[in-house]
C-alpha cells in the first residue's frame, strides 16, 4: 500500500505528489521542516513542534498557509489516512515556486506545504539498549542553527564521516565546545550526577524532546545545568546521551573512541527514556 501525502491542500498517492523544479526549497534550500512522532496513532509533543514551526517560519519571513487548528487537523488526518500507529510525520514548508533568484519572490507567492508519514517502531530501538558511539567533528554549518531549515547537507556529511571512522553518529564542536549532534541534542551527566546540556542560542536547535527531558529531569530531582561543555568534559562524563523526536533518549557509550562511564547505558539515561515514553505517550493527542 502506498502512502497518502498532503500537498498544498490536496491528498495524493505518493506516486502522484509532485513539486515544481522551480520550487525554492529545491533550488535554494529556502525551506523549513518539522518531524512529529506518532505513538498509538496520536501526536507526541505536538504543541512544541507546532510552536517551533511557527517560530522558524517567522524568522525567515514565511507565512504558514494553515491556521493552528487546520494544521492540527491535517496532522490527525494524515495519521488516519495512512493508518499510522507508530512512526513519524515529516512536514516541509518552502517559500514556493518562483523564477530562480537570490531575492525572495514577491509577497503573496503561494508557499509549498508537503507532509508525509514514515512508519517506524519507535519504541523498539536497539540503540537505546546498546548505546551508540559518536565521533567528534568540527561544526561547519551556517550560523542560524536555531531555525529548523532543510539545509541538511553538512549533517549528512558529518554522519557519513562518523560512520567512516567506525562510529554511529557525530557530535559537532565549535570554538572548543560541543554544539549538538548531527540530528539530535547532546547531553552529558557529570561524575556528581549533574545533567549538562548546551544553553539555547543561534548555535543549536531548540529541541522539543530536549525541553521535555530537562523538565522531567528537574521534576525527578536531577540538577540541570544549561551551559556549554567541552569534548574533554564529555569524554570524562559518567553518562552521555542524545535526545530527538525520532529517537527519544538514546545513550552514548563512546566518544571519539573514549569509553563513557563503564561503557554501558547509564541509569539516569535509562530512567529519562522511560519517563519520557510514559509521560508523552499518556499526553499524546
Coordinates of N, CA and C in Angstrom, one line a residue, residues 41-247:
X41 N -1.1 6.0 17.3 CA -1.9 6.8 16.4 C -2.2 8.3 16.9
X42 N -1.4 8.7 17.9 CA -1.5 10.1 18.5 C -0.2 10.8 18.4
X43 N -0.3 12.1 18.4 CA 0.8 13.0 18.2 C 1.6 13.3 19.5
X44 N 2.9 13.1 19.5 CA 3.7 13.3 20.7 C 4.3 14.7 20.7
X45 N 4.2 15.4 21.8 CA 4.8 16.7 22.0 C 4.4 17.7 20.8
X46 N 3.2 17.5 20.4 CA 2.7 18.3 19.2 C 2.8 19.8 19.4
X47 N 2.4 20.3 20.5 CA 2.3 21.7 20.8 C 3.7 22.3 20.6
X48 N 4.8 21.7 21.1 CA 6.1 22.2 20.9 C 6.5 22.2 19.5
X49 N 6.2 21.2 18.7 CA 6.6 21.1 17.3 C 5.9 22.2 16.5
X50 N 4.6 22.4 16.8 CA 3.8 23.4 16.1 C 4.4 24.8 16.4
X51 N 4.7 25.0 17.6 CA 5.2 26.3 18.0 C 6.6 26.6 17.4
X52 N 7.5 25.6 17.3 CA 8.8 25.8 16.7 C 8.6 26.0 15.2
X53 N 7.7 25.3 14.6 CA 7.4 25.6 13.1 C 7.0 27.0 12.9
X54 N 6.2 27.5 13.7 CA 5.8 28.9 13.6 C 7.0 29.9 13.8
X55 N 7.8 29.5 14.8 CA 9.0 30.4 15.0 C 9.9 30.4 13.8
X56 N 10.2 29.2 13.3 CA 11.1 29.0 12.1 C 10.5 29.9 11.0
X57 N 9.2 29.8 10.7 CA 8.6 30.5 9.6 C 8.8 32.0 9.9
X58 N 8.5 32.5 11.1 CA 8.6 33.9 11.4 C 10.1 34.4 11.2
X59 N 11.0 33.6 11.6 CA 12.4 34.0 11.5 C 12.9 34.2 10.0
X60 N 12.2 33.4 9.1 CA 12.6 33.5 7.7 C 11.5 34.3 6.9
X61 N 10.6 34.9 7.6 CA 9.6 35.7 6.9 C 8.6 34.9 6.0
X62 N 8.4 33.7 6.4 CA 7.4 32.8 5.7 C 6.1 32.9 6.4
X63 N 5.0 32.6 5.7 CA 3.7 32.5 6.2 C 3.1 31.1 6.1
X64 N 2.7 30.5 7.2 CA 2.0 29.2 7.1 C 0.7 29.4 6.4
X65 N 0.4 28.5 5.5 CA -0.9 28.6 4.8 C -2.1 28.0 5.5
X66 N -1.8 27.5 6.7 CA -2.9 26.9 7.6 C -2.9 27.6 8.9
X67 N -4.1 27.7 9.5 CA -4.3 28.2 10.8 C -3.8 27.1 11.8
X68 N -3.6 27.4 13.1 CA -3.2 26.4 14.1 C -4.2 25.2 14.1
X69 N -5.5 25.5 14.1 CA -6.5 24.5 14.1 C -6.4 23.6 12.9
X70 N -6.2 24.2 11.7 CA -6.1 23.5 10.5 C -4.9 22.6 10.4
X71 N -3.8 23.1 11.0 CA -2.5 22.4 11.0 C -2.7 21.1 11.8
X72 N -3.3 21.2 13.0 CA -3.6 20.1 13.8 C -4.5 19.1 13.1
X73 N -5.5 19.6 12.5 CA -6.4 18.7 11.8 C -5.7 17.9 10.7
X74 N -4.8 18.6 9.9 CA -4.1 17.9 8.8 C -3.2 16.8 9.4
X75 N -2.5 17.1 10.5 CA -1.7 16.1 11.2 C -2.5 14.9 11.6
X76 N -3.7 15.1 12.1 CA -4.5 14.0 12.5 C -5.1 13.2 11.3
X77 N -5.4 14.0 10.3 CA -5.9 13.4 9.1 C -4.9 12.5 8.4
X78 N -3.6 12.9 8.3 CA -2.6 12.1 7.7 C -2.3 10.8 8.4
X79 N -2.4 10.9 9.8 CA -2.3 9.7 10.6 C -3.4 8.7 10.2
X80 N -4.7 9.2 10.1 CA -5.8 8.4 9.9 C -5.7 7.8 8.4
X81 N -5.4 8.6 7.5 CA -5.4 8.1 6.1 C -4.3 7.1 5.8
X82 N -3.3 7.1 6.6 CA -2.2 6.1 6.5 C -2.2 5.0 7.6
X83 N -3.2 5.1 8.4 CA -3.4 4.1 9.5 C -2.1 3.9 10.2
X84 N -1.5 5.1 10.6 CA -0.2 5.1 11.3 C -0.4 4.9 12.8
X85 N 0.2 3.8 13.3 CA 0.1 3.6 14.7 C 1.4 4.1 15.4
X86 N 2.6 3.8 14.8 CA 3.9 4.2 15.3 C 4.7 4.8 14.1
X87 N 5.3 5.9 14.3 CA 6.2 6.4 13.3 C 6.3 7.9 13.4
X88 N 6.5 8.5 12.2 CA 6.8 9.9 12.1 C 6.0 10.7 11.1
X89 N 5.7 11.9 11.3 CA 5.2 12.8 10.3 C 6.2 13.9 10.0
X90 N 6.5 13.9 8.7 CA 7.5 14.9 8.2 C 6.7 16.0 7.5
X91 N 7.0 17.2 7.9 CA 6.4 18.4 7.3 C 7.5 19.3 6.7
X92 N 7.3 19.8 5.5 CA 8.2 20.7 4.9 C 7.5 21.9 4.3
X93 N 7.9 23.1 4.6 CA 7.3 24.3 4.1 C 8.4 25.1 3.4
X94 N 8.2 25.5 2.1 CA 9.1 26.3 1.4 C 8.5 27.6 0.9
X95 N 9.3 28.5 0.4 CA 8.8 29.8 0.0 C 8.0 29.8 -1.3
X96 N 8.0 28.6 -1.9 CA 7.1 28.4 -3.1 C 7.8 28.4 -4.4
X97 N 7.1 28.5 -5.4 CA 7.6 28.4 -6.8 C 7.8 29.8 -7.4
X98 N 9.0 30.0 -7.9 CA 9.3 31.3 -8.5 C 10.6 31.2 -9.4
X99 N 10.8 32.1 -10.3 CA 12.0 32.2 -11.1 C 13.2 32.2 -10.2
X100 N 14.2 31.5 -10.6 CA 15.4 31.4 -9.7 C 16.0 32.8 -9.5
X101 N 16.2 33.2 -8.3 CA 16.7 34.5 -7.9 C 17.1 34.4 -6.5
X102 N 18.2 35.1 -6.1 CA 18.6 35.2 -4.7 C 17.6 36.1 -3.9
X103 N 16.9 37.0 -4.6 CA 15.9 37.8 -3.9 C 14.6 37.0 -3.7
X104 N 14.0 37.2 -2.6 CA 12.8 36.5 -2.3 C 11.7 36.8 -3.4
X105 N 10.8 35.9 -3.7 CA 9.7 36.2 -4.7 C 8.8 37.2 -4.1
X106 N 7.9 37.8 -4.9 CA 7.0 38.8 -4.5 C 6.1 38.3 -3.3
X107 N 5.7 39.3 -2.5 CA 4.7 38.9 -1.4 C 3.5 38.3 -2.1
X108 N 2.9 37.4 -1.4 CA 1.7 36.7 -2.0 C 2.0 35.5 -2.8
X109 N 3.3 35.2 -3.0 CA 3.6 33.9 -3.7 C 3.2 32.8 -2.9
X110 N 2.4 31.9 -3.4 CA 1.9 30.7 -2.5 C 3.1 29.9 -2.1
X111 N 3.2 29.6 -0.8 CA 4.2 28.6 -0.3 C 3.9 27.2 -0.7
X112 N 4.9 26.3 -0.6 CA 4.6 24.9 -0.8 C 4.6 24.2 0.6
X113 N 3.6 23.5 0.9 CA 3.5 22.7 2.1 C 3.2 21.3 1.8
X114 N 4.2 20.4 2.2 CA 4.0 19.0 2.0 C 4.2 18.2 3.3
X115 N 3.4 17.1 3.4 CA 3.5 16.3 4.6 C 3.5 14.8 4.2
X116 N 4.3 14.0 4.8 CA 4.2 12.6 4.6 C 4.5 11.8 5.9
X117 N 4.2 10.5 5.9 CA 4.4 9.7 7.1 C 5.5 8.7 6.8
X118 N 6.1 8.3 7.9 CA 7.1 7.2 7.9 C 6.7 6.2 9.0
X119 N 6.3 5.0 8.6 CA 6.0 4.0 9.6 C 7.3 3.5 10.3
X120 N 7.4 3.5 11.6 CA 8.6 3.1 12.3 C 8.2 2.6 13.7
X121 N 8.8 1.5 14.1 CA 8.6 1.1 15.5 C 9.5 1.9 16.4
X122 N 9.1 3.0 16.9 CA 9.9 4.0 17.6 C 10.2 3.5 19.1
X123 N 9.4 2.6 19.5 CA 9.5 2.1 20.9 C 10.6 1.0 21.0
X124 N 10.8 0.2 20.0 CA 11.8 -0.8 20.0 C 13.0 -0.3 19.2
X125 N 14.0 0.2 19.9 CA 15.2 0.9 19.4 C 16.4 0.2 19.9
X126 N 17.1 -0.6 19.1 CA 18.3 -1.3 19.5 C 19.3 -0.4 20.1
X127 N 19.4 0.8 19.5 CA 20.4 1.8 20.0 C 20.2 2.2 21.5
X128 N 18.9 2.2 21.8 CA 18.5 2.6 23.2 C 19.0 1.5 24.2
X129 N 19.1 0.3 23.8 CA 19.6 -0.8 24.6 C 21.1 -0.9 24.7
X130 N 21.7 -0.8 23.5 CA 23.2 -0.9 23.5 C 23.9 0.4 23.6
X131 N 23.3 1.5 23.2 CA 24.0 2.8 23.2 C 24.7 3.0 21.8
X132 N 25.1 4.2 21.5 CA 25.8 4.5 20.3 C 27.1 5.1 20.6
X133 N 28.0 5.0 19.5 CA 29.3 5.6 19.6 C 29.3 6.9 18.7
X134 N 29.9 8.0 19.2 CA 29.9 9.2 18.4 C 31.4 9.6 18.1
X135 N 31.5 10.3 17.0 CA 32.8 10.9 16.6 C 32.7 12.4 16.7
X136 N 33.8 13.0 17.2 CA 33.8 14.5 17.3 C 34.2 15.1 16.0
X137 N 33.4 16.0 15.4 CA 33.8 16.7 14.2 C 33.5 18.2 14.3
X138 N 34.2 19.0 13.5 CA 34.0 20.4 13.6 C 32.6 20.8 13.0
X139 N 32.0 21.8 13.6 CA 30.7 22.2 13.2 C 30.9 23.3 12.1
X140 N 30.6 22.9 10.9 CA 30.8 23.8 9.7 C 29.4 24.2 9.1
X141 N 28.4 24.2 9.9 CA 27.1 24.6 9.4 C 26.9 26.1 9.5
X142 N 25.9 26.6 8.9 CA 25.6 28.1 8.9 C 25.3 28.5 10.3
X143 N 25.2 29.9 10.5 CA 25.2 30.4 11.9 C 23.8 30.5 12.5
X144 N 22.7 30.1 11.8 CA 21.4 30.2 12.4 C 20.8 28.8 12.5
X145 N 21.5 28.0 13.3 CA 21.0 26.6 13.6 C 19.8 26.5 14.4
X146 N 19.4 27.6 15.0 CA 18.2 27.6 15.8 C 16.9 27.6 14.9
X147 N 17.1 27.8 13.6 CA 16.0 27.7 12.7 C 16.0 26.3 12.0
X148 N 14.9 25.6 12.0 CA 15.0 24.2 11.5 C 14.8 24.2 10.0
X149 N 15.9 24.5 9.3 CA 15.8 24.6 7.9 C 16.1 23.3 7.2
X150 N 15.9 23.2 5.9 CA 16.2 22.0 5.1 C 17.6 22.0 4.7
X151 N 18.5 22.8 5.2 CA 19.9 22.8 4.8 C 20.6 21.7 5.6
X152 N 20.5 20.5 5.2 CA 21.0 19.4 5.9 C 22.2 18.6 5.3
X153 N 22.9 19.3 4.3 CA 24.0 18.6 3.7 C 25.1 18.3 4.6
X154 N 25.5 19.3 5.4 CA 26.7 19.1 6.3 C 26.3 18.1 7.4
X155 N 25.2 18.1 8.0 CA 24.9 17.0 8.9 C 25.0 15.6 8.3
X156 N 24.5 15.5 7.0 CA 24.7 14.2 6.3 C 26.2 13.9 6.1
X157 N 27.0 14.9 5.7 CA 28.4 14.7 5.6 C 29.1 14.2 6.9
X158 N 28.6 14.9 8.0 CA 29.2 14.6 9.3 C 28.8 13.1 9.7
X159 N 27.6 12.7 9.5 CA 27.2 11.4 9.8 C 28.0 10.4 9.0
X160 N 28.2 10.6 7.7 CA 28.9 9.7 6.9 C 30.4 9.6 7.3
X161 N 31.0 10.8 7.7 CA 32.4 10.8 8.2 C 32.4 10.0 9.5
X162 N 31.5 10.2 10.4 CA 31.4 9.4 11.6 C 31.4 7.9 11.4
X163 N 30.6 7.5 10.4 CA 30.5 6.1 10.1 C 31.8 5.6 9.5
X164 N 32.5 6.4 8.7 CA 33.8 6.0 8.1 C 34.8 5.8 9.2
X165 N 34.6 6.5 10.4 CA 35.5 6.3 11.5 C 35.1 5.2 12.4
X166 N 34.1 4.5 12.1 CA 33.6 3.4 12.9 C 32.6 3.8 14.0
X167 N 32.1 5.0 13.9 CA 31.1 5.4 14.9 C 29.7 5.4 14.3
X168 N 28.7 5.6 15.1 CA 27.3 5.6 14.7 C 26.8 7.0 14.3
X169 N 27.4 8.0 14.9 CA 26.9 9.4 14.6 C 28.0 10.3 15.0
X170 N 27.7 11.6 14.8 CA 28.7 12.7 15.1 C 28.2 13.6 16.1
X171 N 29.1 14.1 17.0 CA 28.8 15.3 17.8 C 29.7 16.4 17.3
X172 N 29.1 17.5 17.1 CA 29.8 18.6 16.4 C 30.3 19.6 17.5
X173 N 31.5 20.2 17.2 CA 32.1 21.2 18.2 C 32.5 22.4 17.4
X174 N 32.5 23.5 18.2 CA 32.9 24.8 17.6 C 33.5 25.7 18.8
X175 N 34.6 26.3 18.5 CA 35.3 27.2 19.5 C 35.5 26.5 20.8
X176 N 35.8 25.2 20.7 CA 36.2 24.4 21.9 C 35.1 23.8 22.6
X177 N 33.8 23.9 22.1 CA 32.7 23.4 22.9 C 31.8 22.6 21.9
X178 N 31.1 21.6 22.5 CA 30.2 20.8 21.8 C 28.9 21.6 21.5
X179 N 28.4 21.6 20.3 CA 27.2 22.3 19.9 C 26.0 21.3 20.1
X180 N 26.0 20.3 19.2 CA 24.9 19.3 19.2 C 25.3 18.1 18.3
X181 N 24.5 17.1 18.2 CA 24.8 16.0 17.2 C 24.3 16.4 15.8
X182 N 24.5 15.5 14.9 CA 24.2 15.7 13.5 C 22.7 16.0 13.4
X183 N 21.9 15.3 14.2 CA 20.4 15.5 14.1 C 19.8 15.3 15.5
X184 N 20.5 15.7 16.5 CA 20.0 15.5 17.9 C 20.7 16.4 18.9
X185 N 20.1 16.6 20.0 CA 20.7 17.3 21.1 C 21.7 16.5 21.9
X186 N 22.8 17.0 22.3 CA 23.8 16.3 23.1 C 23.7 16.6 24.5
X187 N 23.8 15.6 25.4 CA 23.8 15.8 26.8 C 24.8 14.9 27.5
X188 N 25.3 15.4 28.7 CA 26.2 14.6 29.5 C 25.7 14.6 30.9
X189 N 26.2 13.6 31.7 CA 25.9 13.6 33.1 C 27.3 13.5 33.8
X190 N 27.6 14.5 34.7 CA 28.9 14.6 35.3 C 29.0 13.5 36.4
X191 N 30.2 13.4 36.9 CA 30.5 12.5 38.0 C 29.7 12.8 39.2
X192 N 29.3 14.0 39.4 CA 28.4 14.4 40.5 C 26.9 14.2 40.2
X193 N 26.6 13.7 39.1 CA 25.2 13.5 38.7 C 24.4 14.6 38.2
X194 N 25.2 15.7 37.7 CA 24.5 16.8 37.2 C 24.3 16.6 35.7
X195 N 23.1 16.9 35.2 CA 22.8 16.8 33.8 C 23.1 18.1 33.1
X196 N 24.0 18.1 32.1 CA 24.5 19.3 31.5 C 24.1 19.2 30.0
X197 N 23.6 20.3 29.5 CA 23.3 20.4 28.1 C 23.5 21.8 27.6
X198 N 23.8 22.0 26.4 CA 24.2 23.3 25.9 C 23.0 24.3 26.0
X199 N 23.3 25.5 26.5 CA 22.2 26.5 26.6 C 21.8 27.0 25.2
X200 N 20.5 27.4 25.0 CA 20.0 27.7 23.7 C 20.6 29.0 23.2
X201 N 20.8 29.1 21.9 CA 21.3 30.2 21.2 C 21.2 29.9 19.7
X202 N 21.8 30.8 18.9 CA 21.8 30.6 17.5 C 22.6 29.4 17.1
X203 N 23.4 28.9 18.0 CA 24.4 27.8 17.7 C 23.7 26.4 17.6
X204 N 22.5 26.3 18.1 CA 21.9 24.9 18.1 C 20.4 25.1 18.0
X205 N 19.8 23.9 17.6 CA 18.3 23.9 17.5 C 17.7 23.8 18.9
X206 N 16.6 24.5 19.2 CA 15.9 24.3 20.4 C 15.0 23.0 20.4
X207 N 15.6 21.9 20.8 CA 15.0 20.6 20.6 C 13.7 20.5 21.5
X208 N 12.7 20.0 20.9 CA 11.4 19.8 21.6 C 11.6 18.7 22.6
X209 N 12.2 17.6 22.2 CA 12.4 16.5 23.1 C 13.4 16.9 24.2
X210 N 14.4 17.7 23.9 CA 15.3 18.3 24.8 C 14.6 19.0 26.0
X211 N 13.6 19.9 25.6 CA 12.9 20.6 26.6 C 12.1 19.7 27.5
X212 N 11.5 18.7 26.9 CA 10.7 17.7 27.7 C 11.5 16.9 28.7
X213 N 12.7 16.5 28.2 CA 13.6 15.7 29.1 C 14.2 16.5 30.2
X214 N 14.5 17.8 29.9 CA 15.0 18.6 31.0 C 14.0 18.9 32.1
X215 N 12.7 19.0 31.6 CA 11.6 19.2 32.5 C 11.4 18.0 33.4
X216 N 11.5 16.8 32.8 CA 11.3 15.6 33.5 C 12.5 15.3 34.5
X217 N 13.7 15.7 34.1 CA 14.8 15.5 35.0 C 14.7 16.4 36.2
X218 N 14.3 17.6 36.0 CA 14.1 18.6 37.1 C 13.0 18.1 38.1
X219 N 11.9 17.5 37.5 CA 10.8 17.1 38.3 C 11.2 15.9 39.1
X220 N 12.2 15.1 38.7 CA 12.7 14.0 39.5 C 13.9 14.3 40.3
X221 N 14.1 15.5 40.6 CA 15.2 15.9 41.5 C 16.6 15.9 40.9
X222 N 16.7 15.9 39.6 CA 18.0 15.9 39.0 C 18.5 17.4 38.8
X223 N 19.7 17.7 39.2 CA 20.2 19.0 39.0 C 20.5 19.2 37.5
X224 N 20.1 20.3 36.9 CA 20.3 20.5 35.5 C 21.0 21.8 35.3
X225 N 22.1 21.8 34.4 CA 22.8 23.0 34.1 C 22.8 23.1 32.6
X226 N 22.3 24.3 32.1 CA 22.3 24.6 30.7 C 23.5 25.5 30.4
X227 N 24.5 24.9 29.9 CA 25.8 25.6 29.6 C 26.6 24.8 28.6
X228 N 27.5 25.4 28.0 CA 28.4 24.7 27.1 C 29.3 23.8 27.8
X229 N 29.7 22.7 27.2 CA 30.7 21.8 27.7 C 31.7 21.4 26.6
X230 N 32.9 21.0 27.1 CA 34.0 20.7 26.1 C 33.9 19.2 25.7
X231 N 34.6 18.9 24.6 CA 34.8 17.5 24.3 C 35.5 16.7 25.4
X232 N 36.5 17.3 26.1 CA 37.1 16.6 27.2 C 36.2 16.3 28.3
X233 N 35.3 17.3 28.6 CA 34.4 17.1 29.7 C 33.4 16.0 29.3
X234 N 33.0 15.9 28.1 CA 32.1 14.9 27.6 C 32.7 13.5 27.7
X235 N 34.0 13.4 27.3 CA 34.7 12.1 27.4 C 34.8 11.6 28.8
X236 N 34.9 12.6 29.8 CA 35.1 12.2 31.2 C 33.8 12.0 31.9
X237 N 32.7 12.2 31.2 CA 31.4 12.2 31.9 C 31.0 10.8 32.4
X238 N 30.1 10.8 33.4 CA 29.6 9.5 33.9 C 28.7 8.8 32.9
X239 N 27.8 9.7 32.2 CA 26.9 9.2 31.2 C 26.8 10.3 30.1
X240 N 26.4 9.9 28.9 CA 26.1 10.8 27.9 C 24.9 10.2 27.1
X241 N 24.1 11.1 26.5 CA 23.0 10.7 25.7 C 22.6 11.8 24.7
X242 N 21.7 11.4 23.7 CA 21.1 12.3 22.8 C 19.6 12.3 23.0
X243 N 19.0 13.3 22.5 CA 17.5 13.4 22.5 C 17.1 13.9 21.1
X244 N 16.0 13.3 20.7 CA 15.4 13.8 19.4 C 14.0 13.3 19.3
X245 N 13.1 13.8 18.5 CA 11.8 13.4 18.3 C 11.7 12.0 17.7
X246 N 12.8 11.6 16.9 CA 12.8 10.3 16.3 C 13.3 9.2 17.2
X247 N 14.2 9.5 18.1 CA 14.8 8.5 19.0 C 14.5 8.6 20.4

